[in-house]
Short mmCIF file of C-alpha atoms in Angstrom, two decimals:
data_model
loop_
_atom_site.label_atom_id
_atom_site.label_comp_id
_atom_site.label_asym_id
_atom_site.label_seq_id
_atom_site.Cartn_x
_atom_site.Cartn_y
_atom_site.Cartn_z
CA UNK Z 21 83.82 -30.82 229.08
CA UNK Z 22 82.86 -27.76 226.99
CA UNK Z 23 82.81 -28.15 223.04
CA UNK Z 24 84.28 -24.77 221.78
CA UNK Z 25 84.57 -23.67 218.14
CA UNK Z 26 87.95 -22.58 217.35
CA UNK Z 27 88.45 -18.76 217.27
CA UNK Z 28 92.19 -18.06 217.02
CA UNK Z 29 95.68 -19.27 216.16
CA UNK Z 30 98.59 -17.41 217.19
CA UNK Z 31 102.48 -17.87 217.08
CA UNK Z 32 104.99 -17.67 220.03
CA UNK Z 33 108.54 -18.61 220.62
CA UNK Z 34 110.51 -20.43 223.52
CA UNK Z 35 112.87 -18.16 225.24
CA UNK Z 36 116.51 -19.58 224.89
CA UNK Z 37 118.46 -19.86 228.33
CA UNK Z 38 121.24 -17.60 226.79
CA UNK Z 39 118.89 -14.65 225.55
CA UNK Z 40 119.32 -11.43 226.98
CA UNK Z 41 117.06 -8.37 226.71
CA UNK Z 42 113.24 -7.74 226.85
CA UNK Z 43 111.19 -10.81 225.68
CA UNK Z 44 107.40 -10.86 225.53
CA UNK Z 45 107.04 -14.59 224.16
CA UNK Z 46 105.42 -13.28 220.94
CA UNK Z 47 107.16 -14.37 217.68
CA UNK Z 48 109.39 -11.72 216.60
CA UNK Z 49 112.30 -11.63 219.11
CA UNK Z 50 114.20 -14.87 217.97
CA UNK Z 51 112.18 -15.70 214.80
CA UNK Z 52 112.25 -12.84 212.55
CA UNK Z 53 108.40 -13.21 211.37
CA UNK Z 54 107.02 -11.43 208.20
CA UNK Z 55 104.60 -8.66 208.35
CA UNK Z 56 101.80 -11.20 207.48
CA UNK Z 57 102.59 -13.89 210.08
CA UNK Z 58 99.92 -13.04 212.62
CA UNK Z 59 97.28 -12.80 210.12
CA UNK Z 60 98.16 -16.18 208.78
CA UNK Z 61 96.83 -17.94 211.90
CA UNK Z 62 93.52 -15.39 212.02
CA UNK Z 63 92.73 -16.43 208.50
CA UNK Z 64 92.91 -20.24 209.10
CA UNK Z 65 91.27 -20.08 212.53
CA UNK Z 66 88.44 -17.81 211.34
CA UNK Z 67 87.63 -20.13 208.30
CA UNK Z 68 87.71 -22.90 210.42
CA UNK Z 69 85.30 -21.13 212.79
CA UNK Z 70 83.10 -20.30 209.88
CA UNK Z 71 82.83 -24.28 209.42
CA UNK Z 72 81.94 -24.86 213.06
CA UNK Z 73 85.11 -26.44 213.76
CA UNK Z 74 85.12 -27.82 217.37
CA UNK Z 75 88.47 -27.44 218.87
CA UNK Z 76 87.58 -28.86 222.34
CA UNK Z 77 87.62 -27.25 225.74
CA UNK Z 78 90.11 -24.68 224.48
CA UNK Z 79 89.26 -22.31 221.50
CA UNK Z 80 92.74 -20.65 221.10
CA UNK Z 81 95.68 -22.59 219.92
CA UNK Z 82 99.09 -21.04 220.41
CA UNK Z 83 102.14 -22.43 218.61
CA UNK Z 84 105.52 -22.04 220.31
CA UNK Z 85 108.41 -22.17 217.75
CA UNK Z 86 111.17 -24.17 219.80
CA UNK Z 87 115.09 -24.63 219.02
CA UNK Z 88 114.97 -27.37 221.75
CA UNK Z 89 112.82 -29.87 219.80
CA UNK Z 90 114.08 -31.71 216.85
CA UNK Z 91 113.10 -30.18 213.39
CA UNK Z 92 109.37 -30.58 212.90
CA UNK Z 93 108.73 -32.43 216.11
CA UNK Z 94 105.42 -31.32 217.83
CA UNK Z 95 104.69 -31.80 221.38
CA UNK Z 96 101.89 -30.43 223.89
CA UNK Z 97 103.18 -27.84 225.88
CA UNK Z 98 102.73 -28.11 229.66
CA UNK Z 99 102.19 -24.41 229.82
CA UNK Z 100 98.87 -23.40 231.10
CA UNK Z 101 97.62 -19.95 231.38
CA UNK Z 102 93.69 -20.58 230.86
CA UNK Z 103 91.76 -23.79 229.89
CA UNK Z 104 90.57 -21.86 226.83
CA UNK Z 105 94.13 -21.78 225.59
CA UNK Z 106 96.13 -24.76 224.49
CA UNK Z 107 99.90 -24.49 223.65
CA UNK Z 108 101.81 -26.67 221.09
CA UNK Z 109 105.69 -26.78 220.69
CA UNK Z 110 106.99 -27.24 217.11
CA UNK Z 111 110.72 -27.87 216.44
CA UNK Z 112 112.42 -25.31 214.12
CA UNK Z 113 115.86 -23.49 213.93
CA UNK Z 114 115.51 -20.01 214.05
CA UNK Z 115 118.72 -19.47 211.78
CA UNK Z 116 117.08 -21.51 209.13
CA UNK Z 117 113.83 -19.56 209.45
CA UNK Z 118 115.72 -16.21 209.46
CA UNK Z 119 117.45 -16.97 206.29
CA UNK Z 120 114.09 -17.25 204.40
CA UNK Z 121 112.53 -14.63 202.26
CA UNK Z 122 109.24 -13.01 203.51
CA UNK Z 123 107.17 -15.06 201.00
CA UNK Z 124 109.19 -18.19 202.09
CA UNK Z 125 108.43 -17.36 205.88
CA UNK Z 126 104.64 -17.32 205.25
CA UNK Z 127 104.63 -20.67 203.36
CA UNK Z 128 106.59 -22.14 206.45
CA UNK Z 129 104.15 -20.63 208.82
CA UNK Z 130 101.27 -21.96 206.86
CA UNK Z 131 103.01 -25.43 206.68
CA UNK Z 132 103.51 -25.40 210.56
CA UNK Z 133 100.04 -24.56 211.14
CA UNK Z 134 98.32 -27.20 209.41
CA UNK Z 135 101.05 -29.62 210.75
CA UNK Z 136 100.26 -28.89 214.12
CA UNK Z 137 96.34 -28.90 213.50
CA UNK Z 138 96.72 -32.42 211.66
CA UNK Z 139 98.87 -33.58 214.64
CA UNK Z 140 96.14 -32.49 217.33
CA UNK Z 141 93.30 -33.97 215.65
CA UNK Z 142 94.87 -36.96 213.82
CA UNK Z 143 92.37 -39.27 215.18
CA UNK Z 144 89.44 -37.49 214.10
CA UNK Z 145 88.59 -37.93 210.41
CA UNK Z 146 85.97 -35.28 210.28
CA UNK Z 147 88.30 -32.77 211.73
CA UNK Z 148 91.09 -33.62 209.44
CA UNK Z 149 88.88 -33.21 206.30
CA UNK Z 150 87.69 -29.77 207.45
CA UNK Z 151 91.49 -28.64 207.97
CA UNK Z 152 92.17 -30.09 204.31
CA UNK Z 153 89.22 -27.99 203.07
CA UNK Z 154 90.68 -25.01 204.77
CA UNK Z 155 94.00 -25.77 203.55
CA UNK Z 156 92.91 -26.04 199.99
CA UNK Z 157 91.03 -22.72 200.21
CA UNK Z 158 94.20 -20.93 201.74
CA UNK Z 159 96.37 -22.34 198.90
CA UNK Z 160 93.81 -21.13 196.25
CA UNK Z 161 93.03 -17.68 197.73
CA UNK Z 162 95.83 -16.83 200.26
CA UNK Z 163 95.32 -13.26 201.58
CA UNK Z 164 92.17 -12.80 199.69
CA UNK Z 165 90.37 -15.64 201.39
CA UNK Z 166 86.50 -14.72 201.94
CA UNK Z 167 85.40 -15.61 205.43
CA UNK Z 168 81.58 -15.34 206.11
CA UNK Z 169 80.33 -13.11 208.69
CA UNK Z 170 76.56 -12.60 208.78
CA UNK Z 171 73.70 -13.62 206.70
CA UNK Z 172 70.16 -12.28 206.99
CA UNK Z 173 67.55 -13.45 204.60
CA UNK Z 174 63.81 -12.64 204.13
CA UNK Z 175 61.41 -13.55 201.53
CA UNK Z 176 62.28 -10.55 199.73
CA UNK Z 177 66.07 -10.15 199.99
CA UNK Z 178 69.26 -11.64 201.26
CA UNK Z 179 72.12 -9.72 202.70
CA UNK Z 180 75.77 -11.39 203.06
CA UNK Z 181 78.51 -9.86 204.96
CA UNK Z 182 81.85 -11.34 204.44
CA UNK Z 183 85.28 -10.04 205.23
CA UNK Z 184 89.08 -10.53 204.08
CA UNK Z 185 92.02 -10.36 206.56
CA UNK Z 186 94.53 -7.95 205.14
CA UNK Z 187 94.33 -8.94 201.58
CA UNK Z 188 96.60 -6.16 200.63
CA UNK Z 189 98.89 -5.71 203.56
CA UNK Z 190 97.20 -2.88 205.10
CA UNK Z 191 93.64 -2.81 206.01
CA UNK Z 192 90.89 -5.67 206.08
CA UNK Z 193 87.80 -5.57 203.96
CA UNK Z 194 84.27 -6.11 204.61
CA UNK Z 195 82.23 -7.11 201.50
CA UNK Z 196 78.39 -6.36 201.70
CA UNK Z 197 76.26 -8.05 199.19
CA UNK Z 198 72.52 -7.45 198.73
CA UNK Z 199 70.32 -9.75 196.70
CA UNK Z 200 66.86 -8.54 195.70
CA UNK Z 201 64.84 -11.88 195.06
CA UNK Z 202 62.23 -10.18 193.34
CA UNK Z 203 64.46 -8.73 190.78
CA UNK Z 204 66.99 -11.61 190.86
CA UNK Z 205 69.90 -9.61 191.18
CA UNK Z 206 72.73 -8.64 193.25
CA UNK Z 207 74.52 -5.73 194.26
CA UNK Z 208 77.81 -5.51 196.18
CA UNK Z 209 79.97 -2.80 197.90
CA UNK Z 210 83.18 -3.17 199.52
CA UNK Z 211 84.39 -0.91 202.54
CA UNK Z 212 87.94 -0.81 204.44
CA UNK Z 213 88.05 -1.94 208.16
CA UNK Z 214 90.87 -1.56 210.35
CA UNK Z 215 90.67 -4.77 212.07
CA UNK Z 216 88.53 -7.71 211.25
CA UNK Z 217 87.53 -8.09 214.91
CA UNK Z 218 86.01 -4.59 214.97
CA UNK Z 219 83.04 -6.28 213.04
CA UNK Z 220 81.97 -7.92 216.08
CA UNK Z 221 81.29 -4.60 217.75
CA UNK Z 222 80.28 -2.59 214.64
CA UNK Z 223 77.87 -5.01 213.36
CA UNK Z 224 75.43 -7.02 215.86
CA UNK Z 225 72.33 -6.79 213.59
CA UNK Z 226 71.43 -5.69 210.11
CA UNK Z 227 68.09 -4.07 209.07
CA UNK Z 228 66.97 -2.32 205.94
CA UNK Z 229 65.05 0.84 206.25
CA UNK Z 230 64.29 3.41 203.46
CA UNK Z 231 66.37 1.82 200.91
CA UNK Z 232 69.47 1.80 203.41
CA UNK Z 233 71.24 -1.14 204.78
CA UNK Z 234 71.81 -0.08 208.41
CA UNK Z 235 74.16 -1.70 210.76
CA UNK Z 236 73.40 -1.93 214.34
CA UNK Z 237 76.34 -2.05 216.86
CA UNK Z 238 76.39 -3.78 219.97
CA UNK Z 239 75.78 -1.92 223.19
CA UNK Z 240 78.86 -2.28 225.31
CA UNK Z 241 81.78 0.25 226.41
CA UNK Z 242 84.11 -1.80 224.19
CA UNK Z 243 81.79 -1.16 221.20
CA UNK Z 244 81.76 2.58 221.63
CA UNK Z 245 85.45 2.49 221.95
CA UNK Z 246 85.85 0.67 218.54
CA UNK Z 247 83.05 2.77 216.86
CA UNK Z 248 85.32 5.73 217.91
CA UNK Z 249 87.79 4.61 215.40
CA UNK Z 250 85.44 4.92 212.63
CA UNK Z 251 83.53 8.06 213.63
CA UNK Z 252 84.10 9.73 209.94
CA UNK Z 253 83.00 6.51 208.38
CA UNK Z 254 79.13 5.97 207.64
CA UNK Z 255 77.85 2.44 208.40
CA UNK Z 256 74.53 3.02 206.38
CA UNK Z 257 74.69 1.71 202.85
CA UNK Z 258 72.32 3.26 200.05
CA UNK Z 259 71.14 0.09 198.12
CA UNK Z 260 70.79 2.01 194.86
CA UNK Z 261 74.52 3.14 195.13
CA UNK Z 262 75.78 -0.34 195.18
CA UNK Z 263 77.41 -1.80 192.23
CA UNK Z 264 75.78 -4.90 190.41
CA UNK Z 265 77.71 -8.07 190.70
CA UNK Z 266 78.61 -9.71 187.75
#
């Protein structure tokens, strides 16, 4: 059995027997989700990923909201699409959820996510502690949660790339920090990205040349498509123009 590091958490809903119309299974048809719902799962999953959280043979957790189950009841779903995906059903009345404000919906989705994670890994104390650590960080930073992406370190400098997923309800952000070990100072710059997943195509390696931090993209057709979304944006950062971090 493969040991995979968790990559993603997504939200779905179970179709009622009396439902009519188009239904894609994603949350939003029956349960009226908030604009931030999908990003909550991404933040939690990517922070656990940063901590090296081994989810099992699967690395995607899909949570199905269900009106069939009792409130707060959790079951492993028999639905199978791929061994890398595991579905879990969670009991919640749509009428109750839909009467909440957007902020209350976000709080509920966070609560559900951590309940499901704790239910899945209830016999593993180490995993339960990692889940608690991430919950504490989510409670503290919410949308502004910082997630590590890449660190490059030499005897002379250190470069840290971190990102935030939709901290301001629009774009995600890439935070670039450059530490000069000889001068013992750190400079920072922040740039917008359309989607945090774009980073995996845009930044494969980091090099410094002629006072520039240069991001080398992956070499693939998909990476070229992603780069096309940023054709008017430079990915070479001049170190001298970065802001000193207090």
